[in-house]
PDB file of C-alpha atoms in Angstrom:
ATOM      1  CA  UNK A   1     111.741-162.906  80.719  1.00 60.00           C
ATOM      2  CA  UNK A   2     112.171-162.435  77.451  1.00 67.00           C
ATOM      3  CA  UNK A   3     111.225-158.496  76.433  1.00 84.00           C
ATOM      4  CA  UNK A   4     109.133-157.844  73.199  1.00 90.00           C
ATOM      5  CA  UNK A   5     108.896-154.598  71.318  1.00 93.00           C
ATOM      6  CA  UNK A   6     105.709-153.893  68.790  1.00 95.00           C
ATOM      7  CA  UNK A   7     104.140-151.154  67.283  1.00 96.00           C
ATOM      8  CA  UNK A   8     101.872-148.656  69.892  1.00 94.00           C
ATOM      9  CA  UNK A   9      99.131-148.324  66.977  1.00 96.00           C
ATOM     10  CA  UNK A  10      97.610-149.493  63.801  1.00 97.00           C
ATOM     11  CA  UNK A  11      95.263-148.608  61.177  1.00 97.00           C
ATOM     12  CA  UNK A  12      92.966-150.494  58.925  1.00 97.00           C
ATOM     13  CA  UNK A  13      89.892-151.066  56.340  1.00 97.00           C
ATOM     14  CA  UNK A  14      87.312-153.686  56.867  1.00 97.00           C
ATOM     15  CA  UNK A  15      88.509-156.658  54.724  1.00 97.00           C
ATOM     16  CA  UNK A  16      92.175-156.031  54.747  1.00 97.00           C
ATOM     17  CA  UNK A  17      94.893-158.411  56.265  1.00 97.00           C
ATOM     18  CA  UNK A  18      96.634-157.103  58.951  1.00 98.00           C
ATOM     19  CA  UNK A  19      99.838-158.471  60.045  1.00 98.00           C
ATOM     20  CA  UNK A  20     101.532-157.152  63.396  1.00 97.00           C
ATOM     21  CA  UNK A  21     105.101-157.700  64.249  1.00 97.00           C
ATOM     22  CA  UNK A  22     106.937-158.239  67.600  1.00 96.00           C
ATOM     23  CA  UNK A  23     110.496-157.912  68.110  1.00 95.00           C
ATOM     24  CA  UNK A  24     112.117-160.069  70.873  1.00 93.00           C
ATOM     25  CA  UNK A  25     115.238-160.192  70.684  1.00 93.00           C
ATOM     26  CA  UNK A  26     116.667-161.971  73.994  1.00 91.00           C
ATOM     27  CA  UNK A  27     114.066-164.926  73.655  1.00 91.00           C
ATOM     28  CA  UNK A  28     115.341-167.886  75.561  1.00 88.00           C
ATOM     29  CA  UNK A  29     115.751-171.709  73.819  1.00 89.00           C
ATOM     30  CA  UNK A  30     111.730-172.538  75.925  1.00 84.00           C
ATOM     31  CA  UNK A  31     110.243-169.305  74.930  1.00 86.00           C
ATOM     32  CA  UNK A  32     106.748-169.623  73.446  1.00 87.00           C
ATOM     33  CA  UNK A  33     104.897-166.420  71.558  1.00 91.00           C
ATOM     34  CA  UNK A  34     101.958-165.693  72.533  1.00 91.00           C
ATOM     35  CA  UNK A  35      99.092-163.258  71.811  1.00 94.00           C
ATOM     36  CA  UNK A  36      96.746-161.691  73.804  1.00 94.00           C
ATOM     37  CA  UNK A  37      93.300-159.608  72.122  1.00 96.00           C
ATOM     38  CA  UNK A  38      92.119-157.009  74.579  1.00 95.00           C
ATOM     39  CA  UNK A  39      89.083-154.954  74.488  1.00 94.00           C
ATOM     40  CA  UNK A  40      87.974-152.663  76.293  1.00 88.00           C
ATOM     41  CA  UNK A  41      86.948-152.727  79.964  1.00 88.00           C
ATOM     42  CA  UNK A  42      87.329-156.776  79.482  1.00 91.00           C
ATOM     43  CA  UNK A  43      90.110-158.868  80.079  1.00 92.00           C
ATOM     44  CA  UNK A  44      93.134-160.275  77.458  1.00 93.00           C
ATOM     45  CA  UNK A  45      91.770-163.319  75.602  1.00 93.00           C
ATOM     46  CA  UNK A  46      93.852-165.621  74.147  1.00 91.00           C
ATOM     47  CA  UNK A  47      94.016-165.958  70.505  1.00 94.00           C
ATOM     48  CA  UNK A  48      97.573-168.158  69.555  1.00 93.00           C
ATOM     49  CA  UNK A  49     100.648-169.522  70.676  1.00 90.00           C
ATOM     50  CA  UNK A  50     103.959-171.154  68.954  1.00 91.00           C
ATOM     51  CA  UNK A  51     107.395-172.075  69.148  1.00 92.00           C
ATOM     52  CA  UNK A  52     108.301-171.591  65.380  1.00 91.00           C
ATOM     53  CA  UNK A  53     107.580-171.715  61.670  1.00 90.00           C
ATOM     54  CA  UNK A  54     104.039-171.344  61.678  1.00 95.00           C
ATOM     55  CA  UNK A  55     100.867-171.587  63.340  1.00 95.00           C
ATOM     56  CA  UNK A  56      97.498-171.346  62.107  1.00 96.00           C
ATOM     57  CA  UNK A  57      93.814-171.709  63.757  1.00 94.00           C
ATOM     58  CA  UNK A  58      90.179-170.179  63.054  1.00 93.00           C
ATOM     59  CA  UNK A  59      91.663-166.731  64.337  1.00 92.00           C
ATOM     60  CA  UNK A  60      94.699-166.001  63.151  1.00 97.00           C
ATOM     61  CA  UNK A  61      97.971-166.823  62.133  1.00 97.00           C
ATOM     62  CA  UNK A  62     101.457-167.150  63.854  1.00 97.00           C
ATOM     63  CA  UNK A  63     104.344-166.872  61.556  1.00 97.00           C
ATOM     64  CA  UNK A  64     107.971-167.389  63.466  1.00 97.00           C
ATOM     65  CA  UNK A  65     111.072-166.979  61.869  1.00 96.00           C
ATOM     66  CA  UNK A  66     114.086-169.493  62.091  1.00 96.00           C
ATOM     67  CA  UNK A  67     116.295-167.166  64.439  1.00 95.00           C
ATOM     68  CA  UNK A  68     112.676-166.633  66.612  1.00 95.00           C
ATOM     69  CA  UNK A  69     113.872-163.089  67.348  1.00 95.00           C
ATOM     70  CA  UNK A  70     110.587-161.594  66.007  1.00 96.00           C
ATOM     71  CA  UNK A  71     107.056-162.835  65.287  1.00 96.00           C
ATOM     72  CA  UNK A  72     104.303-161.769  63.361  1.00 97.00           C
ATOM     73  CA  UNK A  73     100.301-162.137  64.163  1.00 98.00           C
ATOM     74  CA  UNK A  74      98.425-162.335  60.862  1.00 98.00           C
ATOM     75  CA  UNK A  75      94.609-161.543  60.889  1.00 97.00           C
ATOM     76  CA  UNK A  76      92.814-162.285  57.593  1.00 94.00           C
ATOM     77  CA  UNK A  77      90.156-160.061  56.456  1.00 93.00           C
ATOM     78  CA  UNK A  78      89.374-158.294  59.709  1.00 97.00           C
ATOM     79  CA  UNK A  79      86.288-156.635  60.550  1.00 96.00           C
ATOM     80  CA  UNK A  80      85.234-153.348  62.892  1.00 97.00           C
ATOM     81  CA  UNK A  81      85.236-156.031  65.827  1.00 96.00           C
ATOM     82  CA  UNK A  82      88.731-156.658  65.432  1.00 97.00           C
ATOM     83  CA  UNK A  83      88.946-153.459  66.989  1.00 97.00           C
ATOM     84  CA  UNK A  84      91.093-154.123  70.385  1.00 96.00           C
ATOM     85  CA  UNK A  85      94.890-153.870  71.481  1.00 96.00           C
ATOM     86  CA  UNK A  86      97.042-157.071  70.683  1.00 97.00           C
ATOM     87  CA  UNK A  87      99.963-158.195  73.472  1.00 95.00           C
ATOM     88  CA  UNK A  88     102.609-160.432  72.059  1.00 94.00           C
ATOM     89  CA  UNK A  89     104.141-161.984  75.130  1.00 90.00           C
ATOM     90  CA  UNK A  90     106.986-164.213  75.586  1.00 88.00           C
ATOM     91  CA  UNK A  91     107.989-166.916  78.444  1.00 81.00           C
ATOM     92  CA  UNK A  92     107.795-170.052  79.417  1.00 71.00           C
ATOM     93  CA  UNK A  93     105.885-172.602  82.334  1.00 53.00           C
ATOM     94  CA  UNK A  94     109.336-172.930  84.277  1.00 52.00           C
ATOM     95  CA  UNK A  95     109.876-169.028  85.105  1.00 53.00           C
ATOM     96  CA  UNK A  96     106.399-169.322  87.249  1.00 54.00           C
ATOM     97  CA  UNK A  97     104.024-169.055  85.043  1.00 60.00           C
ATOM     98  CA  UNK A  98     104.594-165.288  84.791  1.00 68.00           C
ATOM     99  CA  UNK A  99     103.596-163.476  81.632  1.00 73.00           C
ATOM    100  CA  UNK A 100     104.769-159.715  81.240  1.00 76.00           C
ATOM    101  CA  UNK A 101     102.283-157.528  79.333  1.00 81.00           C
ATOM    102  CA  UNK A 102     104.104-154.686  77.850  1.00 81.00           C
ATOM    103  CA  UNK A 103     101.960-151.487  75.460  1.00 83.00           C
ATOM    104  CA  UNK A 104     100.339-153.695  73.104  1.00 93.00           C
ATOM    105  CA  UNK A 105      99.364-152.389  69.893  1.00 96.00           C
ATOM    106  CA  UNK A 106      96.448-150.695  69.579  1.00 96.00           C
ATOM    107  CA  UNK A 107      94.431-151.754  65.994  1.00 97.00           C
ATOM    108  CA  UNK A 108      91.551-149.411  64.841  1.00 97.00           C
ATOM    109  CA  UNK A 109      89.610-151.290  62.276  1.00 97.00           C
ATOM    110  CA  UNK A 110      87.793-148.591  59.759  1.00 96.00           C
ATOM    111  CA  UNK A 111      84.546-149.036  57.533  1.00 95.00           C
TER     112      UNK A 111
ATOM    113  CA  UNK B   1      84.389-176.131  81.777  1.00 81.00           C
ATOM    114  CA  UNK B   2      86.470-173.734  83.726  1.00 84.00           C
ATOM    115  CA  UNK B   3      85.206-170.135  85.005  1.00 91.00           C
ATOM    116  CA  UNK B   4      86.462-167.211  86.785  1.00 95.00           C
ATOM    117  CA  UNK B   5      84.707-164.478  89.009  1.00 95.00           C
ATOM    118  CA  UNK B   6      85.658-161.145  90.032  1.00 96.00           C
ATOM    119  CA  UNK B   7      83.579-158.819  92.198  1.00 93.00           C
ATOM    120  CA  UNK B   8      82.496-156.264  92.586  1.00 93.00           C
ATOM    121  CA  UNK B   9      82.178-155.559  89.141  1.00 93.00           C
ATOM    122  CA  UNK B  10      82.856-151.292  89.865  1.00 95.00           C
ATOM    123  CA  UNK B  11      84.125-149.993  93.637  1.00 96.00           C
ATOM    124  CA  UNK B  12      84.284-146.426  94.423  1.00 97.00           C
ATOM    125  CA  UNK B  13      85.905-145.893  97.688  1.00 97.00           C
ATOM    126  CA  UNK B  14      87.492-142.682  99.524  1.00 97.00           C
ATOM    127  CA  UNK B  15      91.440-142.539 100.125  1.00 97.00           C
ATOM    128  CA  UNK B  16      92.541-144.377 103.096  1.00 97.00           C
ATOM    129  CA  UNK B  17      90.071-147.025 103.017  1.00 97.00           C
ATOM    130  CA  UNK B  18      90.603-150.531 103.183  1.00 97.00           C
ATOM    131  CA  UNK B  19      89.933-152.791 100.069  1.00 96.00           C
ATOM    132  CA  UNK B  20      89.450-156.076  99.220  1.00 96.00           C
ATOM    133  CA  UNK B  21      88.617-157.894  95.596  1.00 97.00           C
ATOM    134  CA  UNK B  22      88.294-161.645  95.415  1.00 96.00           C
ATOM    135  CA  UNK B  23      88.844-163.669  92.758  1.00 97.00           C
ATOM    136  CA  UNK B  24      87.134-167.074  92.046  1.00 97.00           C
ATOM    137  CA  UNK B  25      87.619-169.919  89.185  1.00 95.00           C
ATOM    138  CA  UNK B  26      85.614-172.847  88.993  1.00 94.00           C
ATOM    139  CA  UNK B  27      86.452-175.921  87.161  1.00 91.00           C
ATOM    140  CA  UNK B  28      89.622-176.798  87.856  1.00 88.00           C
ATOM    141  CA  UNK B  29      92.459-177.417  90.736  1.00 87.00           C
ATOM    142  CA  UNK B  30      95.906-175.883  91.685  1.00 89.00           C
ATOM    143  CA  UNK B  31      95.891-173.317  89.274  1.00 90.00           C
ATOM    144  CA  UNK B  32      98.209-170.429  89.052  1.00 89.00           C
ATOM    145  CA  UNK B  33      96.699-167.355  90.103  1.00 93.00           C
ATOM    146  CA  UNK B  34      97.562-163.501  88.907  1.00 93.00           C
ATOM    147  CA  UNK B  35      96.556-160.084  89.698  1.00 95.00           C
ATOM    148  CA  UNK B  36      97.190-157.662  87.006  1.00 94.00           C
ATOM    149  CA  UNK B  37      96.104-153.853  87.370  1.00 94.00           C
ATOM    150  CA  UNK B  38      95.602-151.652  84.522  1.00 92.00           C
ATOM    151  CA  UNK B  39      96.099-147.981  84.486  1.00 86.00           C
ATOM    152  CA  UNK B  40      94.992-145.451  81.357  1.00 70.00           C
ATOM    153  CA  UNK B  41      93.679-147.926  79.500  1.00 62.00           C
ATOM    154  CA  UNK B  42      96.783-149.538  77.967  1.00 71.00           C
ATOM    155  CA  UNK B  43      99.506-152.247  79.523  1.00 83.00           C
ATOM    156  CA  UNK B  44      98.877-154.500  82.053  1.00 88.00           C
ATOM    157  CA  UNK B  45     100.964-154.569  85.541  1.00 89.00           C
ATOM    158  CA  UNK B  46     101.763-158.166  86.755  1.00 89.00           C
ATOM    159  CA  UNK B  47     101.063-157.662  91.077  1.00 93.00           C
ATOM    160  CA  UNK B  48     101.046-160.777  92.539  1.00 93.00           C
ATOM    161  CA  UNK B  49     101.161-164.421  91.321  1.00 90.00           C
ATOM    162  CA  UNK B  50     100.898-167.697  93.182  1.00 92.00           C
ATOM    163  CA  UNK B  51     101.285-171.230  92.157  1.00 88.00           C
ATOM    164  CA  UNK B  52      99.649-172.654  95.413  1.00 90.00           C
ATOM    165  CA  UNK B  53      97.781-172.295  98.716  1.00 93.00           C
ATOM    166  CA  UNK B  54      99.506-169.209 100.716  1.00 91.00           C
ATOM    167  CA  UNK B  55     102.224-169.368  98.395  1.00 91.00           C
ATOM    168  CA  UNK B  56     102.186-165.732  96.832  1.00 93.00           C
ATOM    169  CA  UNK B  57     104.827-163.982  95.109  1.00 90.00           C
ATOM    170  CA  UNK B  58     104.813-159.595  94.657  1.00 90.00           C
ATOM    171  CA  UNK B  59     106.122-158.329  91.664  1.00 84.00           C
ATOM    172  CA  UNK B  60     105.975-154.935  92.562  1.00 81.00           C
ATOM    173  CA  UNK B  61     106.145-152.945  95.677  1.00 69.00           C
ATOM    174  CA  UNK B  62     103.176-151.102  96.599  1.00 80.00           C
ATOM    175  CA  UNK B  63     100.433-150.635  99.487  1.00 90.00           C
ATOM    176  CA  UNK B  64      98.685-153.854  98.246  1.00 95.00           C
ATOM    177  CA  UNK B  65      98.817-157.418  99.672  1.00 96.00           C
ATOM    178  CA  UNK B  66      97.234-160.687  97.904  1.00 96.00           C
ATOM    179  CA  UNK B  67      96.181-163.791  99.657  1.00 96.00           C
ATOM    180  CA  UNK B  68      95.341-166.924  98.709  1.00 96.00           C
ATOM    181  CA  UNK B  69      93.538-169.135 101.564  1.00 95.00           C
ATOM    182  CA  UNK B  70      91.941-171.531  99.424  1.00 95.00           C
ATOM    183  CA  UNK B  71      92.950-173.509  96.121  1.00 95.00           C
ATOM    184  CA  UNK B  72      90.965-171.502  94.301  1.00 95.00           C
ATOM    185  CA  UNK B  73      90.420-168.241  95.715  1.00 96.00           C
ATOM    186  CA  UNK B  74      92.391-165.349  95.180  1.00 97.00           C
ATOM    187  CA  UNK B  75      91.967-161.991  97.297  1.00 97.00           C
ATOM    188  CA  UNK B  76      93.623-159.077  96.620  1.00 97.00           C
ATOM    189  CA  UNK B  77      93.732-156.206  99.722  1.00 96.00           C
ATOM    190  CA  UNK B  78      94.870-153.137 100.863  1.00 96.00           C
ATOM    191  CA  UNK B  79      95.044-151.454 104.019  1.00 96.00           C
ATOM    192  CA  UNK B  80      94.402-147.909 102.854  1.00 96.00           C
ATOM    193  CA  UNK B  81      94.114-147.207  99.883  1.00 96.00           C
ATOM    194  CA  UNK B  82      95.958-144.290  97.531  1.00 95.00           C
ATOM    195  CA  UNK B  83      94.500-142.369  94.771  1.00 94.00           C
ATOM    196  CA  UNK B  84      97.174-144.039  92.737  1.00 91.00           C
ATOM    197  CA  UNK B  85      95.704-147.501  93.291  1.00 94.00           C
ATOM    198  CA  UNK B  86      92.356-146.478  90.687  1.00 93.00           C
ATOM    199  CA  UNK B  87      93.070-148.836  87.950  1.00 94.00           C
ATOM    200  CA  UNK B  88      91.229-152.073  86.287  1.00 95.00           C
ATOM    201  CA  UNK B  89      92.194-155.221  88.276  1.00 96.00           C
ATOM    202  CA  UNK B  90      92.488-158.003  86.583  1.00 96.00           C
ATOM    203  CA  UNK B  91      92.355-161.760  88.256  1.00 96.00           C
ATOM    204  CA  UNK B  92      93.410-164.726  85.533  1.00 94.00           C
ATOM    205  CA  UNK B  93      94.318-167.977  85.810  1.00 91.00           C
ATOM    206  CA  UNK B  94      96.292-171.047  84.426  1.00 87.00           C
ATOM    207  CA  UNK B  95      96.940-174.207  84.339  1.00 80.00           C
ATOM    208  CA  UNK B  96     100.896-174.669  84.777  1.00 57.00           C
ATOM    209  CA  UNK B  97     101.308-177.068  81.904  1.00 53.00           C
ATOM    210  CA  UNK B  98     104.701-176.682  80.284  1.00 46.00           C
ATOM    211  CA  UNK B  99     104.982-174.930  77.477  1.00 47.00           C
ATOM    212  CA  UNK B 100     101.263-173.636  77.584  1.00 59.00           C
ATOM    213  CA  UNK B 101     100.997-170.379  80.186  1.00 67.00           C
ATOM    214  CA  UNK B 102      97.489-169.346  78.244  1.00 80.00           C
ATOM    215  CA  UNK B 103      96.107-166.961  81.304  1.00 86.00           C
ATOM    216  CA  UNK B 104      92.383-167.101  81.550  1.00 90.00           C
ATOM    217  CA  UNK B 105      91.434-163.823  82.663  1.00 94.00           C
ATOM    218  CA  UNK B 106      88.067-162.474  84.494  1.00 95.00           C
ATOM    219  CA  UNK B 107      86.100-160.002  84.202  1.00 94.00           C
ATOM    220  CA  UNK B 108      87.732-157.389  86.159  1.00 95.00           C
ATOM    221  CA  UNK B 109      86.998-154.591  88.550  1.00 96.00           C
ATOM    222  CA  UNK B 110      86.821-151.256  87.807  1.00 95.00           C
ATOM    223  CA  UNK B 111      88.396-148.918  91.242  1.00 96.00           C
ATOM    224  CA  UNK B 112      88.364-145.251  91.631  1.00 96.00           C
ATOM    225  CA  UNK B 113      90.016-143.900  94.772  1.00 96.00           C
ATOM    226  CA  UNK B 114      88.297-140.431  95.174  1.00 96.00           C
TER     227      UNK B 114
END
């Protein structure tokens, strides 16, 4: 399993773009990228998932370089209930279905 | 749709007592199943994970044992418990198709070991 480095913390206003990074540099050729919103005292909740290039839905963007060794979650315009740690995970169905949460990075969404 | 249940919601119990959490989902068949604990609020631990009925697999050692006797019930269980076991357990779920592991997780249970 793939393991993925990102920032422990970030700050920002109401209304900004925010755009978190995730190194992994040892993902395998059926890696996906996936990212988990947690808040507190409730469990991860899925927000997007890709292979490369990029991914869009109501949430967020997923934009995934060529080489795939890093990824970046986009969040347009967030608000104070964006407020919550983000987990960018990496695997795949065949290694069991496991998914290994590492620090997250904690975003603190200011008025 | 598909649901999940966790209870009890909050457990207090003393050191050295036995524990058990079960975890339900509703919805759907042969899912994989996952216990996750979380400790100081940050980073979840993968515990146990199984793909079917009594199959279970531990990802890390510890006083804690997971069952699964039905498709879709997961139990997590320990004999006696250590104050190191307080955490936020986490059951989730998925669905095994490839390429798509999205976990569904519940809504937890909060321990303290006094």
């Amino acid at each position: 399993l793939a393991k993925t480095t990102q920032p422990i913390s970030m700050d920002s206003y109401e209304g900004q773009e925010v755009n978190i990074t995730c190194s992994h540099n040892n993902i395998a050729t059926n890696d996906y990228i996936t990212w988990y919103q947690q808040f507190p005292s409730q469990g991860p909740r899925f927000i997007i998932q890709g292979y490369k290039t990029k991914v869009t839905n109501e949430v967020a963007s997923l934009f995934i370089p060529a080489d795939r060794k890093s990824s970046t979650l986009s969040l347009p315009r967030v608000s104070l209930s964006d407020t919550a740690v983000y987990y960018c995970l990496v695997g795949a169905y065949n290694q069991g279905g496991k998914l290994i949460f590492g620090q997250g990075t904690e975003l603190s969404v200011k008025p | 749709s598909q649901t999940i249940h966790q209870w009890p919601a909050t457990l207090v119990q003393p050191v050295g007592s036995p524990l058990s959490l079960e975890c339900t989902v509703e919805g759907t068949s042969n899912p994989n199943l996952y216990w996750y604990r979380q400790a100081a609020g940050r980073g979840l631990q993968l515990l146990f994970y199984s793909v079917g009925i009594g199959q279970i697999s531990s990802e890390v050692p510890q006083n804690l044992s997971a069952s699964r006797p039905q498709d879709r019930q997961f139990i997590l269980s320990s004999k006696k418990l250590l104050l190191s076991d307080s955490g936020f357990y986490l059951c989730a779920w998925s669905g095994g198709v490839a390429g798509n592991n999205e976990q569904f997780f519940g809504p937890g249970t909060r321990l303290t070991v006094l």
